[in-house]
Amino acid sequence: MARILIRGLGLVFSGDIAEPVLDADAILVEDGRIAGIGRAGDFDAPRVIEARGCAVMPGLLDNHVHPAFGDWTPRQNQLGWIEAMVHGGTTTLISAGEVHLPGRPRDRVGVKALAIAAQRAFQNFRPLGARVLAGAPVPEGELTREDYRELGEAGVRWLGEIGLGTVKDEAEVVDHATWAREAGLNSMIHCGGPSIAGSNLMQAAVVIAADADIVAHINGGPTSLPQRALEQVVAGTKRAIEVVHNGNPRNALFVMNLLREMGRLDRLVLGTDSPAGSGVQPLGVLRTISLLCSVGELDPGLAIAAASGSVSRWRGLEAGLIAVGRAADLVFLDAPVGGAGEDAAEALLLGELPGIGMVMVDGAAVVPGRSRNTPPAARVPEALA
Ligand SMILES: [Zn+2]
């Protein structure tokens, strides 16, 4: 398969919170993977992409989506939302529960069957190359330890939000989180008020006791716990803290600042919690990055890491890093035409949405030119002969 040299890069955001910006202006891609990072003179390849000074970042990971089946959301009667997300720079979407499926089963057999079917279906279905990591059962009271073991053996890797179903009391929550972990499922717990009528209020004490891998939408999905309770959750847990687009923006900034003061921004992960009542936002992850950078004065490299390498670290994935050997999931971005800022980092600090000029998944240009959803990037990469 072709070798591709990408040269003329401006900022290279690695996605790794330990070293968020790399000292490089070229990336070599080989067989869909990153084979080298350095200076243009270090590499040669038959195909060249001239980046013209724009920035590159890893394909973003949305830590919190609610797919149903296919590229359709019954919640919003919308087709093509996953492809729209790829145009927003999100190339990996992680299910927090196939919760919007009409008639979603709640019995043991039905919950397991749905999870396994969704995992299999999305493994075979990649709209615009997107990796949709689905098959996240919503914990229901009937499920037993043996059911979790069966799910793990069947290849299910994610547990939908604890609290979306009938499991809500502390002892039961702890059991389900423990059984999921024993079975190799990565888990998350709903935090805050009910999402929609029929789901549950999950208070700080239960969220802390669960010890799930991810505290989902600590800033509300969409209703947040009060700030005093958020301090308890951050102090009382030791794993990932998720901030979402479809939550309370004031508390998104509050929690980011808490983690920054603790020196634990490595715990911060970003998602959209979409599709939801608030809508589907193809640029939701980018908008959250822009909020944290501009109003929260967070370094853009750290904000991007919270939506890429940090998600993959807490989720046990390999996507989300610009590093040798990783999949070449690359998003080329720049300041938007007519906006403030000379490059993508300045634009984010000034509250703009950057323009995306190309998206690659596994080294293939799935969005070959300007995104249909972002404002136009000032500089876009060009494929040379
Ligand atoms: Zn939730």
Short mmCIF file of C-alpha atoms in Angstrom, two decimals, residues 133-287:
data_model
loop_
_atom_site.label_atom_id
_atom_site.label_comp_id
_atom_site.label_asym_id
_atom_site.label_seq_id
_atom_site.Cartn_x
_atom_site.Cartn_y
_atom_site.Cartn_z
CA LEU A 133 -17.68 1.36 19.36
CA ALA A 134 -21.17 0.18 20.19
CA GLY A 135 -22.87 -2.63 22.04
CA ALA A 136 -23.09 -1.00 25.46
CA PRO A 137 -25.88 -2.66 27.43
CA VAL A 138 -27.90 -0.46 29.76
CA PRO A 139 -27.72 -2.09 33.20
CA GLU A 140 -31.07 -3.50 34.21
CA GLY A 141 -31.87 -5.11 37.56
CA GLU A 142 -32.42 -8.58 36.11
CA LEU A 143 -28.83 -8.92 34.86
CA THR A 144 -26.64 -11.29 36.85
CA ARG A 145 -22.92 -11.77 37.23
CA GLU A 146 -23.21 -14.68 34.79
CA ASP A 147 -24.87 -12.39 32.22
CA TYR A 148 -21.91 -10.01 32.37
CA ARG A 149 -19.53 -12.92 31.94
CA GLU A 150 -21.45 -14.03 28.84
CA LEU A 151 -21.40 -10.50 27.42
CA GLY A 152 -17.64 -10.23 27.92
CA GLU A 153 -17.07 -13.60 26.26
CA ALA A 154 -19.23 -12.50 23.32
CA GLY A 155 -16.96 -9.52 22.68
CA VAL A 156 -18.95 -6.75 24.39
CA ARG A 157 -16.46 -4.24 25.83
CA TRP A 158 -18.57 -1.33 27.10
CA LEU A 159 -21.20 -0.92 29.78
CA GLY A 160 -23.81 1.75 29.08
CA GLU A 161 -24.41 4.35 31.73
CA ILE A 162 -25.38 2.84 35.06
CA GLY A 163 -28.52 4.72 36.09
CA LEU A 164 -30.20 4.89 32.69
CA GLY A 165 -32.04 1.67 33.43
CA THR A 166 -33.51 0.15 36.57
CA VAL A 167 -30.19 -0.18 38.44
CA LYS A 168 -29.92 2.85 40.70
CA ASP A 169 -29.55 1.96 44.39
CA GLU A 170 -26.05 1.94 45.83
CA ALA A 171 -25.62 -1.78 46.61
CA GLU A 172 -26.99 -2.77 43.20
CA VAL A 173 -24.87 -0.16 41.39
CA VAL A 174 -21.71 -1.47 43.06
CA ASP A 175 -22.59 -5.06 42.10
CA HIS A 176 -23.13 -4.23 38.44
CA ALA A 177 -19.96 -2.11 38.16
CA THR A 178 -17.96 -4.90 39.80
CA TRP A 179 -19.42 -7.66 37.61
CA ALA A 180 -18.79 -5.56 34.51
CA ARG A 181 -15.14 -5.04 35.48
CA GLU A 182 -14.67 -8.76 36.22
CA ALA A 183 -16.03 -9.50 32.72
CA GLY A 184 -13.68 -7.03 31.03
CA LEU A 185 -16.28 -4.35 30.29
CA ASN A 186 -15.28 -0.68 30.64
CA SER A 187 -18.05 1.06 32.58
CA MET A 188 -19.61 4.47 33.05
CA ILE A 189 -22.14 5.89 35.51
CA HIS A 190 -24.70 8.61 34.84
CA CYS A 191 -24.08 11.58 37.17
CA GLY A 192 -26.74 14.16 38.03
CA GLY A 193 -30.41 14.65 37.26
CA PRO A 194 -32.57 12.39 35.06
CA SER A 195 -31.89 12.80 31.32
CA ILE A 196 -35.51 12.34 30.37
CA ALA A 197 -38.60 11.36 32.28
CA GLY A 198 -38.16 7.77 33.42
CA SER A 199 -34.40 7.82 34.02
CA ASN A 200 -32.81 8.47 37.40
CA LEU A 201 -31.19 11.13 39.57
CA MET A 202 -27.73 9.80 40.47
CA GLN A 203 -26.26 11.58 43.49
CA ALA A 204 -22.59 12.01 44.47
CA ALA A 205 -22.55 9.20 47.06
CA VAL A 206 -23.75 6.56 44.58
CA VAL A 207 -21.44 7.81 41.82
CA ILE A 208 -18.46 7.60 44.19
CA ALA A 209 -19.42 4.15 45.49
CA ALA A 210 -19.77 2.73 41.95
CA ASP A 211 -16.07 3.26 41.12
CA ALA A 212 -16.95 3.03 37.42
CA ASP A 213 -14.21 3.66 34.85
CA ILE A 214 -15.86 6.92 33.74
CA VAL A 215 -17.98 9.42 35.68
CA ALA A 216 -20.28 10.29 32.76
CA HIS A 217 -21.19 13.93 32.16
CA ILE A 218 -20.14 15.28 35.52
CA ASN A 219 -21.49 18.62 34.26
CA GLY A 220 -24.92 17.10 33.72
CA GLY A 221 -26.64 15.11 31.06
CA PRO A 222 -28.03 17.74 30.87
CA THR A 223 -28.87 18.51 34.54
CA SER A 224 -25.81 18.92 36.76
CA LEU A 225 -25.42 18.22 40.45
CA PRO A 226 -24.60 21.39 42.41
CA GLN A 227 -20.94 22.45 42.50
CA ARG A 228 -20.47 21.29 46.10
CA ALA A 229 -21.43 17.76 45.01
CA LEU A 230 -19.12 17.97 41.97
CA GLU A 231 -16.21 18.68 44.32
CA GLN A 232 -17.14 15.55 46.29
CA VAL A 233 -17.25 13.42 43.14
CA VAL A 234 -13.90 14.65 41.85
CA ALA A 235 -12.24 14.20 45.25
CA GLY A 236 -13.99 10.89 46.01
CA THR A 237 -13.21 9.08 42.75
CA LYS A 238 -9.90 8.25 41.09
CA ARG A 239 -10.80 7.45 37.51
CA ALA A 240 -11.89 9.50 34.46
CA ILE A 241 -14.13 12.55 34.75
CA GLU A 242 -16.18 13.29 31.65
CA VAL A 243 -17.35 16.74 30.56
CA VAL A 244 -19.96 16.85 27.78
CA HIS A 245 -21.23 19.36 25.28
CA ASN A 246 -24.88 18.68 26.13
CA GLY A 247 -24.43 19.58 29.79
CA ASN A 248 -24.05 22.65 31.97
CA PRO A 249 -21.27 24.83 30.45
CA ARG A 250 -20.64 26.73 33.69
CA ASN A 251 -19.95 23.48 35.52
CA ALA A 252 -17.83 22.16 32.64
CA LEU A 253 -15.47 25.05 33.36
CA PHE A 254 -15.78 24.56 37.13
CA VAL A 255 -14.72 20.90 36.92
CA MET A 256 -11.91 21.58 34.43
CA ASN A 257 -10.54 24.15 36.88
CA LEU A 258 -10.82 21.72 39.81
CA LEU A 259 -8.81 19.11 37.91
CA ARG A 260 -6.27 21.71 36.79
CA GLU A 261 -5.75 22.89 40.38
CA MET A 262 -5.26 19.26 41.47
CA GLY A 263 -2.73 18.70 38.67
CA ARG A 264 -5.01 15.95 37.34
CA LEU A 265 -6.06 17.14 33.88
CA ASP A 266 -5.14 13.60 32.76
CA ARG A 267 -8.51 12.55 34.27
CA LEU A 268 -10.48 14.88 31.97
CA VAL A 269 -12.25 13.30 28.96
CA LEU A 270 -14.70 14.97 26.57
CA GLY A 271 -17.87 13.82 24.86
CA THR A 272 -21.08 15.19 23.42
CA ASP A 273 -23.82 13.04 25.06
CA SER A 274 -25.60 13.17 21.73
CA PRO A 275 -27.97 12.50 20.05
CA ALA A 276 -30.07 13.86 22.90
CA GLY A 277 -32.92 16.24 23.58
CA SER A 278 -30.46 19.08 23.00
CA GLY A 279 -29.83 17.77 19.49
CA VAL A 280 -27.01 16.27 17.50
CA GLN A 281 -23.95 18.47 17.27
CA PRO A 282 -21.44 17.40 14.62
CA LEU A 283 -19.07 20.01 16.05
CA GLY A 284 -19.90 19.26 19.69
CA VAL A 285 -16.44 18.04 20.67
CA LEU A 286 -14.77 20.96 18.87
CA ARG A 287 -17.18 23.40 20.54
#
